[in-house]
Coordinates of C-alpha atoms and ligand atoms in Angstrom, one line a residue:
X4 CA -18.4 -34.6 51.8
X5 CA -21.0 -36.6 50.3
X6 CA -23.6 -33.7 50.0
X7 CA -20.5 -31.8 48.2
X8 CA -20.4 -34.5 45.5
X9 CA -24.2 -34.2 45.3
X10 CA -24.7 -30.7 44.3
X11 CA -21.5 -30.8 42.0
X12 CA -23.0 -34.0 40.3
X13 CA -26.1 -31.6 40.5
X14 CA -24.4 -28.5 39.0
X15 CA -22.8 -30.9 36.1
X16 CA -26.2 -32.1 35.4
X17 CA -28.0 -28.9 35.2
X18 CA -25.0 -27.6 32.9
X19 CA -25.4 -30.0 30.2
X20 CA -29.5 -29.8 30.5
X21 CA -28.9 -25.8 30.1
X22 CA -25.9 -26.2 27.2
X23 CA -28.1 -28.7 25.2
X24 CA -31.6 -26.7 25.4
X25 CA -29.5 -23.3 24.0
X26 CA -27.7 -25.5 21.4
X27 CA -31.4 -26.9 20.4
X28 CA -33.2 -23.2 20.5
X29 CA -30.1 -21.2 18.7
X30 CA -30.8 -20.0 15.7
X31 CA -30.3 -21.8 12.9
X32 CA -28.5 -19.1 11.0
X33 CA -28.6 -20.0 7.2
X34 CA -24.5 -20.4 7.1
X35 CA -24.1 -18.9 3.5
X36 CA -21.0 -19.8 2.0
X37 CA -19.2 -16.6 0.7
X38 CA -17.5 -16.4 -2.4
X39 CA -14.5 -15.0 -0.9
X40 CA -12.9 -14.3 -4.4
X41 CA -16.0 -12.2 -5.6
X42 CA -15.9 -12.6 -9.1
X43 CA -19.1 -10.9 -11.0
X44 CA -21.9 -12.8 -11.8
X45 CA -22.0 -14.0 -15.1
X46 CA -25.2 -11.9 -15.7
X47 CA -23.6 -8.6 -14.6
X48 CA -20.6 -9.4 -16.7
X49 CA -22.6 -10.4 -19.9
X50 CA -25.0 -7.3 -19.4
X51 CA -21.7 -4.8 -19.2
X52 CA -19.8 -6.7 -22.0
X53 CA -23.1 -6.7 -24.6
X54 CA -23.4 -3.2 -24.1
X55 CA -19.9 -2.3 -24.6
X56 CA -19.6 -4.4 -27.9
X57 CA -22.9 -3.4 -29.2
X58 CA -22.0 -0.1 -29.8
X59 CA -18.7 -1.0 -30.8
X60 CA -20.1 -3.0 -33.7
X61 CA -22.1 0.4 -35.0
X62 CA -19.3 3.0 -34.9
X63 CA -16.4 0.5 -35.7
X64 CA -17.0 1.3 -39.8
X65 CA -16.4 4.9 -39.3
X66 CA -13.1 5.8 -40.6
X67 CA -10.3 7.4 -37.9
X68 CA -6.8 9.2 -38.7
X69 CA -4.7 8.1 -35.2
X70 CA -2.9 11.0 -33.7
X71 CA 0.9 9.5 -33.4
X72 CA 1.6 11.9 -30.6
X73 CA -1.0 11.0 -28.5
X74 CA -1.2 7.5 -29.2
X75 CA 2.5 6.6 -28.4
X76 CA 1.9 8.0 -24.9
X77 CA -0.4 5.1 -24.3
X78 CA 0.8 2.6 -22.6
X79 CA 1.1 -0.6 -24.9
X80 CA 1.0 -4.2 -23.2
X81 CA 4.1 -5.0 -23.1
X82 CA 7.1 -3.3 -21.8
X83 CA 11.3 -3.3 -23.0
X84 CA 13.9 -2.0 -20.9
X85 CA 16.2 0.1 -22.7
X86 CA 19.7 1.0 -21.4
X87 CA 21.4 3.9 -23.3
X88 CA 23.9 3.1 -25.8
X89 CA 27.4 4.8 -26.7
X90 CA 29.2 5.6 -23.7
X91 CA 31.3 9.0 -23.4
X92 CA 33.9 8.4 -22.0
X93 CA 35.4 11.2 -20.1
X94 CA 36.3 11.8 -16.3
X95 CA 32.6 11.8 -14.6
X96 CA 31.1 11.5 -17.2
X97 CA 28.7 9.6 -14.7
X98 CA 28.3 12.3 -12.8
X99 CA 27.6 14.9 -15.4
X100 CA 25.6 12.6 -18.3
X101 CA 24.0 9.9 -15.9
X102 CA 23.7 7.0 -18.4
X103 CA 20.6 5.1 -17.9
X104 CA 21.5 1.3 -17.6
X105 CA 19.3 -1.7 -18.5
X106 CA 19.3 -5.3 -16.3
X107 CA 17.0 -8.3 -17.1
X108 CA 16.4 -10.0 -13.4
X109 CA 15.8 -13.7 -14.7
X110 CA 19.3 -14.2 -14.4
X111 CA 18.9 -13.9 -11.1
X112 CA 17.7 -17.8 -11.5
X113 CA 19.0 -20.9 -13.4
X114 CA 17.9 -21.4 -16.7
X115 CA 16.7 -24.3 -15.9
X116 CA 14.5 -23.7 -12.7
X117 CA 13.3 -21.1 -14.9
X118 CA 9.7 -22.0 -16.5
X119 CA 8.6 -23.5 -13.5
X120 CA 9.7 -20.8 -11.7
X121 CA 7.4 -18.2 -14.1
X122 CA 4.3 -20.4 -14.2
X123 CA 4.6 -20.2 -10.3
X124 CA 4.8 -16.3 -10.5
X125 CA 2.3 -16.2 -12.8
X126 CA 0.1 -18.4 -10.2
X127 CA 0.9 -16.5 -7.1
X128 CA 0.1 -12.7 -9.4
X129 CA -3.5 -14.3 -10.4
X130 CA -4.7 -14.9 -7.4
X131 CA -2.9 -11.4 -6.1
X132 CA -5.5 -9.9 -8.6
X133 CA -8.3 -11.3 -7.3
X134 CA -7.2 -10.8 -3.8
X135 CA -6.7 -6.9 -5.0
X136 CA -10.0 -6.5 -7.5
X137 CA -13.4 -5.8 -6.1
X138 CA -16.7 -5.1 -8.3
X139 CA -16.0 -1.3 -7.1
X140 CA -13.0 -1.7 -10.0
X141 CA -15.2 -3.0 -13.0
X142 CA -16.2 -0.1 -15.2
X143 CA -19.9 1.0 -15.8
X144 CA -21.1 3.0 -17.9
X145 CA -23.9 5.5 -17.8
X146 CA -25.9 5.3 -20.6
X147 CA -27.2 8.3 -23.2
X148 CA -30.9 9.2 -22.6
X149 CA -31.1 6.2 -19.9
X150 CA -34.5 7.1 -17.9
X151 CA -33.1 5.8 -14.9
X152 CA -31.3 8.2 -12.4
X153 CA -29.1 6.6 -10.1
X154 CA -25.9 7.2 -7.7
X155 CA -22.6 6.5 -10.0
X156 CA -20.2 6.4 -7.1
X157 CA -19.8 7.0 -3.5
X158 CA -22.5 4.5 -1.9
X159 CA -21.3 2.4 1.2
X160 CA -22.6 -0.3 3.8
X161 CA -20.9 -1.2 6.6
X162 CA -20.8 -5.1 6.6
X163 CA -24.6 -6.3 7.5
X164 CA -26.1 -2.5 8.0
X165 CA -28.3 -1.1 5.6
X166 CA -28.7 2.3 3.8
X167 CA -31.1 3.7 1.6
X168 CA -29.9 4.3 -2.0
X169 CA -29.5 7.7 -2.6
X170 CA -30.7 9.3 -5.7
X171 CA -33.0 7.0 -7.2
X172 CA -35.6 8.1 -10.0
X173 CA -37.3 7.4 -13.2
X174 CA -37.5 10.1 -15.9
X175 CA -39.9 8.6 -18.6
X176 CA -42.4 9.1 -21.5
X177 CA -46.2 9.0 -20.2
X178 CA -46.6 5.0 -19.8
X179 CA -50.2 3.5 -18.4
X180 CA -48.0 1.4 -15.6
X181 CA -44.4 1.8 -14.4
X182 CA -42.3 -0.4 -13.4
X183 CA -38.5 -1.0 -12.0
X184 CA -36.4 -4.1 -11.1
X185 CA -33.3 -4.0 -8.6
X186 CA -31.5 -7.0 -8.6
X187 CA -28.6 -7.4 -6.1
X188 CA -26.0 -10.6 -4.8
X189 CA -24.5 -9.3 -1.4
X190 CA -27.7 -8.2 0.0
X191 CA -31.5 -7.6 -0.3
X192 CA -33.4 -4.8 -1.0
X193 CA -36.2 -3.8 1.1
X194 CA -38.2 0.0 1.5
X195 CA -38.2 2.1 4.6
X196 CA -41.9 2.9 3.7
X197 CA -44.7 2.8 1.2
X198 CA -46.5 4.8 -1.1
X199 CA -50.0 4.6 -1.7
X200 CA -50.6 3.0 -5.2
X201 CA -47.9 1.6 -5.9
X202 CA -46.8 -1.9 -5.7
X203 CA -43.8 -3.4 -4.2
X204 CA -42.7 -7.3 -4.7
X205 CA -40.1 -9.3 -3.6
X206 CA -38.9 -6.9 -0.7
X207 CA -36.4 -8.4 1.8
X208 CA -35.3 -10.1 -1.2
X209 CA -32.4 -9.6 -3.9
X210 CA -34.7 -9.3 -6.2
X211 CA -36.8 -6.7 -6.1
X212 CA -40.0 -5.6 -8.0
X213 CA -41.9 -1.7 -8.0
X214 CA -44.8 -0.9 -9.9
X215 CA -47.5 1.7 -10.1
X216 CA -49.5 3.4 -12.5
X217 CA -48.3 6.8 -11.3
X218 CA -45.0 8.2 -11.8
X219 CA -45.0 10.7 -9.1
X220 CA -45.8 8.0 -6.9
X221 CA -43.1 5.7 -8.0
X222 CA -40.7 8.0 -7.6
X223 CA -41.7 8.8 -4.5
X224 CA -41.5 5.3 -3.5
X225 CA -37.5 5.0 -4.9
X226 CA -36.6 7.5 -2.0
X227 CA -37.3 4.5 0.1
X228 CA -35.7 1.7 -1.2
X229 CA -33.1 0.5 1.2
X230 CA -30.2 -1.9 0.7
X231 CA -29.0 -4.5 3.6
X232 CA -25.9 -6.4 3.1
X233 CA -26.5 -9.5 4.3
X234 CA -23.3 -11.4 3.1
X235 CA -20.5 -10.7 5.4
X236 CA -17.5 -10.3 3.1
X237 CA -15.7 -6.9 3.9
X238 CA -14.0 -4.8 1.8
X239 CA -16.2 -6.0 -2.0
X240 CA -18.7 -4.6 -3.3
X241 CA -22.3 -5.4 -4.5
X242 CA -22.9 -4.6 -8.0
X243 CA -27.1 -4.0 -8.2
X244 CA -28.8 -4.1 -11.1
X245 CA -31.7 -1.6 -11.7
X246 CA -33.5 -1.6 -14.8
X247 CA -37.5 -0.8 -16.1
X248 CA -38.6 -1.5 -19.5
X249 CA -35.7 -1.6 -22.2
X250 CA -33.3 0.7 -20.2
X251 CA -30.9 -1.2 -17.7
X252 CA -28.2 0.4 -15.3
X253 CA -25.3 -1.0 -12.6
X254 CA -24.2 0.4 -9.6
X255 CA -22.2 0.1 -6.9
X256 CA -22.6 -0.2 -3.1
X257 CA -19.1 -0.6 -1.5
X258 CA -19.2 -2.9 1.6
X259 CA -16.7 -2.3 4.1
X260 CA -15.8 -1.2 7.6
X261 CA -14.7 1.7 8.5
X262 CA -11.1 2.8 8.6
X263 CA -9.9 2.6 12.2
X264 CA -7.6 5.5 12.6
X265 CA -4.3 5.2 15.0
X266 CA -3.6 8.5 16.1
X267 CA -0.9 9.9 18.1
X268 CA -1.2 12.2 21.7
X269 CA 1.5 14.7 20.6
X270 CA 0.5 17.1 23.4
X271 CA -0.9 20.7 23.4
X272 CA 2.7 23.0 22.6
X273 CA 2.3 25.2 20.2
X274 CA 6.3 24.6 18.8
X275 CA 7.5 21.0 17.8
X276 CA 8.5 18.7 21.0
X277 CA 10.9 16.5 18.8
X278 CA 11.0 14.5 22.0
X279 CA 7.3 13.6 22.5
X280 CA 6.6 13.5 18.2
X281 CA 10.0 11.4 17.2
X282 CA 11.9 8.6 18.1
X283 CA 15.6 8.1 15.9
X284 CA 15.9 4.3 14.9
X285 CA 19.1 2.4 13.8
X286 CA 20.7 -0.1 13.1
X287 CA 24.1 -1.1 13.9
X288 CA 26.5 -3.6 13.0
X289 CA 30.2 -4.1 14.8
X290 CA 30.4 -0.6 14.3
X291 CA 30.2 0.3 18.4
X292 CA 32.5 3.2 18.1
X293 CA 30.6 4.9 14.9
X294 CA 27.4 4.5 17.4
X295 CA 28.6 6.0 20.1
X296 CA 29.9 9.3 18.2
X297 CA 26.2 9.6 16.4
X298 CA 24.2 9.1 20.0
X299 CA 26.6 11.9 21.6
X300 CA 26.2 14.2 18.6
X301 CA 21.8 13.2 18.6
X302 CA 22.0 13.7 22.6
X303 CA 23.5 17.6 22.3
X304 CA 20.7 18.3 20.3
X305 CA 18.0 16.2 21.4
X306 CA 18.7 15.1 25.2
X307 CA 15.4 13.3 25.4
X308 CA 14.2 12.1 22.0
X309 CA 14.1 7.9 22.5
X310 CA 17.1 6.2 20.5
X311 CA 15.8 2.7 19.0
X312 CA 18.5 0.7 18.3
X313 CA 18.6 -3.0 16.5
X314 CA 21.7 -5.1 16.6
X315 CA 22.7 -7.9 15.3
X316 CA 27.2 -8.3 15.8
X317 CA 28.1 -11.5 17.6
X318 CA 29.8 -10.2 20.1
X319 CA 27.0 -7.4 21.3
X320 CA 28.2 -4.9 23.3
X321 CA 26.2 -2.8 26.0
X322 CA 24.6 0.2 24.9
X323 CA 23.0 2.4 27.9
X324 CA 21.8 5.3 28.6
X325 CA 18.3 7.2 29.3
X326 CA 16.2 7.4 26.7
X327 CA 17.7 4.3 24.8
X328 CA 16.5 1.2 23.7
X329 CA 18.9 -1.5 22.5
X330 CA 17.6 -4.7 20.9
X331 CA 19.6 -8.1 20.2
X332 CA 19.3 -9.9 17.2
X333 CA 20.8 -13.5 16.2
X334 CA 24.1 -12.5 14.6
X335 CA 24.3 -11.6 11.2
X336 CA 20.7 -11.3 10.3
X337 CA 21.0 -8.5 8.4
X338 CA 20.0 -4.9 7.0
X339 CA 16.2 -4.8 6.4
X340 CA 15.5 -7.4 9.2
X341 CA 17.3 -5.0 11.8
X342 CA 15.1 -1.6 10.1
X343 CA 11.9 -3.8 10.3
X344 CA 13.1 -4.5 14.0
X345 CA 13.8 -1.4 15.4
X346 CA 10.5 0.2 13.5
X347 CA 8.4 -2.4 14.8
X348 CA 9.1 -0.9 18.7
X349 CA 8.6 3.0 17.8
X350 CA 6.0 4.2 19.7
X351 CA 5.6 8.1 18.5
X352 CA 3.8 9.3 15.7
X353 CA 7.0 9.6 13.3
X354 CA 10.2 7.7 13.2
X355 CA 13.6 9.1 12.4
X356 CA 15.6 7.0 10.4
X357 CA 19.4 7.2 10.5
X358 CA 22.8 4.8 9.9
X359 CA 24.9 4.4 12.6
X360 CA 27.8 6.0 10.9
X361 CA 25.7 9.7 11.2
X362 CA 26.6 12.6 13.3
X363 CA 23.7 15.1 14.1
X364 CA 24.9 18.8 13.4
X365 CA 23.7 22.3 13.9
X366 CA 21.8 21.4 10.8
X367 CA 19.8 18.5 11.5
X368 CA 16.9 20.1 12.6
X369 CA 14.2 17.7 13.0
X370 CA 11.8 20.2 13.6
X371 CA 11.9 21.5 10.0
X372 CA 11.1 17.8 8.8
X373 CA 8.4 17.9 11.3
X374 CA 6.8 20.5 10.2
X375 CA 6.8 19.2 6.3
X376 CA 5.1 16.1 7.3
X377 CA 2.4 18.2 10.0
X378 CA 1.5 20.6 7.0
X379 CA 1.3 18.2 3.4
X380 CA -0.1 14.7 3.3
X381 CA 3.3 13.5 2.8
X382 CA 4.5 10.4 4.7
X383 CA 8.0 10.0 4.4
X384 CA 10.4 12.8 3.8
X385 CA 14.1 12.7 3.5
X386 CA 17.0 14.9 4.1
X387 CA 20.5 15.4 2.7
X388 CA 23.4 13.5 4.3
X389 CA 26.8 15.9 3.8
X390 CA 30.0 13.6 3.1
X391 CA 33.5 14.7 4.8
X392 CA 34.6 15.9 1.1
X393 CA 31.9 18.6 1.8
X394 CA 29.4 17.0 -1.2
X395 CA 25.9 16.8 0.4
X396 CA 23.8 14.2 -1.6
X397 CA 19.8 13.6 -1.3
X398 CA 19.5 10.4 -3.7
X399 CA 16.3 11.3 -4.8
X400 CA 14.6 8.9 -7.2
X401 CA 11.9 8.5 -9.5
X402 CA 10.6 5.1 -9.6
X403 CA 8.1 4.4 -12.5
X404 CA 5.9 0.7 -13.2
X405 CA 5.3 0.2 -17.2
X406 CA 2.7 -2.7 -17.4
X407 CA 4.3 -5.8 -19.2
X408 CA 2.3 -9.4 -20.8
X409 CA 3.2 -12.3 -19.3
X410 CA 7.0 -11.8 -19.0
X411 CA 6.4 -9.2 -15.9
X412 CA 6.6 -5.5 -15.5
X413 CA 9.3 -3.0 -16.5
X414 CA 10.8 -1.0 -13.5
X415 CA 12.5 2.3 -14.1
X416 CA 14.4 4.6 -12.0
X417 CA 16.0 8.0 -12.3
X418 CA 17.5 10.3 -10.3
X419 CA 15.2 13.0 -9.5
X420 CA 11.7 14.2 -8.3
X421 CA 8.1 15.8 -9.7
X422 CA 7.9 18.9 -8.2
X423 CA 8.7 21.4 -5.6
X424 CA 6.7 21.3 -2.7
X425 CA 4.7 24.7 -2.6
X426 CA 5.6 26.5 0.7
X427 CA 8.4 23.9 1.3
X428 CA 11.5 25.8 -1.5
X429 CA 13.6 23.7 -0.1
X430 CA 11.3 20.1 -0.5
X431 CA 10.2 18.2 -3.6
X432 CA 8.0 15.5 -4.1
X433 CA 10.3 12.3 -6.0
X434 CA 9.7 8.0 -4.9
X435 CA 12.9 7.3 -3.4
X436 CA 15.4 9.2 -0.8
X437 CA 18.4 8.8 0.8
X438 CA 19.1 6.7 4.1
X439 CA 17.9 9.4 6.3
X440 CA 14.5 10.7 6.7
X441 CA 11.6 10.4 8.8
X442 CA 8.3 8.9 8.3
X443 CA 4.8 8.5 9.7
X444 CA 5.3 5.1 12.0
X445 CA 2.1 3.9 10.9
X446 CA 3.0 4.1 7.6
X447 CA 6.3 2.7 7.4
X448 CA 5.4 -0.2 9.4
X449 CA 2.6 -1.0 6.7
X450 CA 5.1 -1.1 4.0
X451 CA 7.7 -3.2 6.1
X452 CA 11.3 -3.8 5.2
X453 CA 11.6 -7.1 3.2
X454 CA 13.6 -9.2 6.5
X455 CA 15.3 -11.0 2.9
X456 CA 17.2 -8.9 1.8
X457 CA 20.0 -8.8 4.4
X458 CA 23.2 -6.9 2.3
X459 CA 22.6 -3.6 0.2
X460 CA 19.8 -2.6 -0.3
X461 CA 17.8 0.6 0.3
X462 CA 15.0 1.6 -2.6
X463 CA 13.9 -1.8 -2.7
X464 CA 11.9 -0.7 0.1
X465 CA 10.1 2.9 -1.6
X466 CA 9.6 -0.2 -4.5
X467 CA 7.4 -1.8 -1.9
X468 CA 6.0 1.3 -0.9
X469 CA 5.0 2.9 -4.4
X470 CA 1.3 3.5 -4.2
X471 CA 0.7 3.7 -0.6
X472 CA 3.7 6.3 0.3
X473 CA 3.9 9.9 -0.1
X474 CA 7.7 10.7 -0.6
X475 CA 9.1 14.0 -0.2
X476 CA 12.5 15.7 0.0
X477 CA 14.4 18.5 1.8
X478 CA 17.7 19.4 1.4
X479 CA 18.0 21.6 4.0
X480 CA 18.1 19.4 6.9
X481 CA 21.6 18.0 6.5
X482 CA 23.2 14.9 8.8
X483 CA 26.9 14.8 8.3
X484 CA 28.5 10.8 7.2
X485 CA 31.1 9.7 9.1
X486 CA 34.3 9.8 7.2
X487 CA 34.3 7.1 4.7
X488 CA 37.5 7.8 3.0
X489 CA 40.5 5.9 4.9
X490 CA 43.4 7.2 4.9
X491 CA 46.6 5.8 4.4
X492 CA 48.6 5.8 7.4
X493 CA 45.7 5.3 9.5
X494 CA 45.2 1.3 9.7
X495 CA 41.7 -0.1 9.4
X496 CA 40.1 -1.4 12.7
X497 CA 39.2 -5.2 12.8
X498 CA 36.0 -4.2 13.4
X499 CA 35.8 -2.3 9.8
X500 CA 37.4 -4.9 8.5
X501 CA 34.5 -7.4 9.3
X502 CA 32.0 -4.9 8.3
X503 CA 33.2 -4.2 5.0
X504 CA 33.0 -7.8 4.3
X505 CA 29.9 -8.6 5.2
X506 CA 28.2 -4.9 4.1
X507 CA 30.0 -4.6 0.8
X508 CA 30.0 -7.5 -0.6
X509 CA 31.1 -8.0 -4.9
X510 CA 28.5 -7.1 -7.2
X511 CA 28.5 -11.0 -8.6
X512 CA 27.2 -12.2 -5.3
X513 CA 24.7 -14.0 -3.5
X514 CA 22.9 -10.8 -1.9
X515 CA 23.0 -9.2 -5.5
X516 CA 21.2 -12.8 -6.4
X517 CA 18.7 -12.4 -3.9
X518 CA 17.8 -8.5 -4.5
X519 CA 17.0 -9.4 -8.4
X520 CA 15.1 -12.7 -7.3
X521 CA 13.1 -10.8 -5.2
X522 CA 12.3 -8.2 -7.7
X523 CA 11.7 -10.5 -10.3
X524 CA 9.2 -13.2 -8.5
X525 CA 8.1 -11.1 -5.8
X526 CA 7.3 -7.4 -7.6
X527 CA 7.0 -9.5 -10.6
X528 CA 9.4 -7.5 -12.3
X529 CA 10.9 -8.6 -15.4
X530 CA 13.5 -6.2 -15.8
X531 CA 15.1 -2.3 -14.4
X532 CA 16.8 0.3 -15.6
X533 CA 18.5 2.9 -13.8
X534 CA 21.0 5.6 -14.4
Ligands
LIG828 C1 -38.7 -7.5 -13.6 O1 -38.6 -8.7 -12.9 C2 -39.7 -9.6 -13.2 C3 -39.5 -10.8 -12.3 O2 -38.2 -11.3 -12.3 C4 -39.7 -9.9 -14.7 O3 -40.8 -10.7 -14.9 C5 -39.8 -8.6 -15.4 O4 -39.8 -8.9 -16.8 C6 -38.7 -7.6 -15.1 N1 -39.0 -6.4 -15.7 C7 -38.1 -5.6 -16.2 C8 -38.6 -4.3 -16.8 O5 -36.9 -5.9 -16.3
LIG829 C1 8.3 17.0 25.4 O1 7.9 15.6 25.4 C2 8.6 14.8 26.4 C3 8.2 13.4 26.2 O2 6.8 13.3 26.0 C4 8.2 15.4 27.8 O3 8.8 14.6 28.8 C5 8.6 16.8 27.9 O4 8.2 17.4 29.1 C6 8.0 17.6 26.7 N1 8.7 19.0 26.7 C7 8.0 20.1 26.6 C8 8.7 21.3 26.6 O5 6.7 20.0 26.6

């Protein structure tokens, strides 16, 4: 026993000695803070802006004639939204002249929590900028008859590698001694080896010095210089300076890691195996019966494709079955929350998205979908859901950003698309679709559906998604909608009853509250239109 206590007393002692002798020997790493908002260094910034005004000043008394054509197509700073005015009114006239509507969102908020409530958005969207802005966004320009040859774009550094700068030179007028400066803030600049006669200075440094009395030689010597980034702050850039006697230039090395790519094993067939590519996701709400119809009608077609279902009624019933998954939620929690759910377990390379009141026909063939997503660099693509009346309806939408001052951006939104897809005549290219399409996982799950807005709600999502979402549309891959016209002498279930109530609720209401909030703090909107 005692001898026990003896070594482990032994062991304890030797631990500390060996934990306090590495602690003493480690490196003492110079722990650079990073300026994790990157802004430009006031030298880079005055060098850009003196140049840009300087020439300004010259060329500024030179009379113009503005082109009113051209000129009105560029954007001005601040945005209206516009609603059409004088209404026909005539039976559809909806449907045949869609009338483009106008809404301001602040109402969305009391006048009187109002000013606070803009200086916080205009807090939270500043320092979205900077999170958003790197030096790879400020603009530089190249100037005329500039001796200095140097990469405009495309240079890149891992975080803490180095590179050698590609394309560096100097074109000049016979001189008796040349010499160049690089100045850089992320990194230092080094060479990867030297030239006889020529002189190099502050290398290993961000400052960095090359001289000789030879051209040839100096330019020999600028195929070597390498840059090491020796800050670690991903995704930035490092704006260096390189400039020799009157003539200065900027460039830019991007710093950041390379994108990890998530790719899917879709196996080796040569046709589409919906089941191994797809999995259908839903949400459902009270409506047990409407679920059961749509996973007999998917399962006649699709006997293996996985069925992801989210679920939030009170009173959940059991759904089973192979190839099903059925998640809980608390009760009531609502639209988006229940999308972002069921997404969030998809495990296949696209997800089918469908409501729980759609019946899979003869004509909702996934593979075609498939196949429009394999061959474009589309992400999300949309079909055409066919009402009992017969009508089939796509909902495509444009959705367009005007820039706006201080009071937010505009938001508009038509019906419609861009183009036709070529080798798709039956696809377009538009920003918004209807409630059923499928989507690159990956994708979707990036873009998230907003767990707030519970109620109605649908483009609010491709709103979220403009930028970093390729949208397309097909209307021949067609889901059929449950019957939504009641009629008369068939009495509404107490399920449908509770549904309508809590899915359709007056336009007045709290959910239409939250949706404009949302788009007016969150998107930073200041107002939609729409027809
Ligand atoms: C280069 O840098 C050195 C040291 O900072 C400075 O003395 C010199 O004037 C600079 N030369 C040019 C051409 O910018
Ligand atoms: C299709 O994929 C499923 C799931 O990965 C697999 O079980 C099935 O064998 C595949 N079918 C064919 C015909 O390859």
């Amino acid at each position: 026993m005692r001898s026990l206590r003896k070594t482990l007393l032994l062991v304890v002692l030797v631990s500390v000695v060996v934990v306090l002798a590495v602690l003493h020997s480690w490196p003492t790493r110079g722990y650079s803070t990073v300026d994790v908002w990157q802004r430009r260094g006031p030298l880079i910034e005055r060098h850009l802006e003196e140049r840009l005004t300087e020439s300004d000043h010259q060329l500024s008394s030179i009379p113009i004639r503005i082109r009113d054509s051209v000129a009105s197509l560029l954007s001005r700073n601040s945005c209206v939204c516009e609603g059409d005015s004088g209404r026909i009114n005539l039976p559809f006239a909806q449907l045949l002249f869609p009338r483009v509507s106008a809404h301001p969102l602040h109402t969305a908020f009391r006048p009187s929590e109002l000013d606070e409530l803009k200086s916080r958005r205009a807090h939270e969207y500043h320092s979205f900028q900077k999170r958003s802005q790197t030096p790879a966004d400020v603009l530089i320009v190249a100037e005329a008859n500039s001796p200095l040859q140097y990469p405009t774009q495309g240079v890149e550094v891992r975080p803490l590698k180095t590179i050698i700068i590609p394309g560096l030179a100097l074109h000049d007028i016979p001189r008796d001694h040349y010499i160049v400066n690089f100045t850089a803030t992320l990194g230092s600049l080094n060479v990867a080896a030297e030239v006889e006669g020529v002189r190099v200075k502050g290398d290993g440094e961000n400052h960095m010095t090359i001289s000789s009395p030879a051209l040839n030689s100096l330019n020999r010597q600028l195929q070597f210089v390498t840059y090491t980034n020796t800050l670690f702050h991903p995704s930035t850039a490092d704006t260096v300076q390189f400039e020799t006697e009157k003539h200065q230039a900027s460039f830019v090395i991007k710093i950041r890691h390379g994108t990890t790519p998530k790719l899917y094993n879709t196996g080796s067939k040569q046709e589409y195996n919906v089941s191994a590519l797809v999995t259908v996701a839903t949400k459902t709400f009270l409506r047990y019966d409407k679920l059961q119809d749509l996973i007999d009608s998917i399962r006649r077609y699709y006997p293996t494709v996985t069925i992801v279902i989210a679920d939030d009624s009170q009173n959940p019933k059991t759904i089973s079955g192979p190839y099903i998954e059925h998640y809980i939620m608390p009760f009531g929690k609502g639209w988006f929350a229940g999308r972002n759910l069921a997404v969030s377990q998809v495990t296949t390379k696209y997800v089918l998205w469908v409501d729980d009141d759609f019946i899979f026909t003869a004509s909702t063939k996934l593979e075609k979908l498939v196949d429009v997503l394999e061959r474009t660099t589309l992400d999300l693509v949309g079909g055409a859901v066919r009402e009992a009346t017969g009508y089939t309806a796509t909902y495509r939408q444009t959705i367009s950003i005007e820039p706006g001052e201080e009071e937010g951006d505009c938001l508009h939104m038509r019906r419609g698309f861009h183009h036709v897809i070529e080798g798709f005549p039956n696809c377009v290219v538009t920003d918004g679709v209807i409630n059923f399409f499928l989507a690159r996982t990956d994708k979707v799950q990036q873009v998230g559906f907003d767990p707030r807005l519970a109620r109605v709600a649908h483009l609010e999502f491709f709103i979220d998604g403009l930028g970093s979402l390729h949208v397309g549309s097909c209307d021949d891959v067609i889901v059929n909608h449950a019957t939504k016209i009641r009629l008369p002498w068939v009495s509404q279930s107490e399920s449908d009853k509770t549904y309508a109530k809590f899915r359709y609720p007056p336009a007045s209401s709290d959910a239409t509250q939250t949706k404009n909030g949302l788009l007016y703090f969150k998107n930073r909107f200041q107002c939609l239109t729409r027809n």
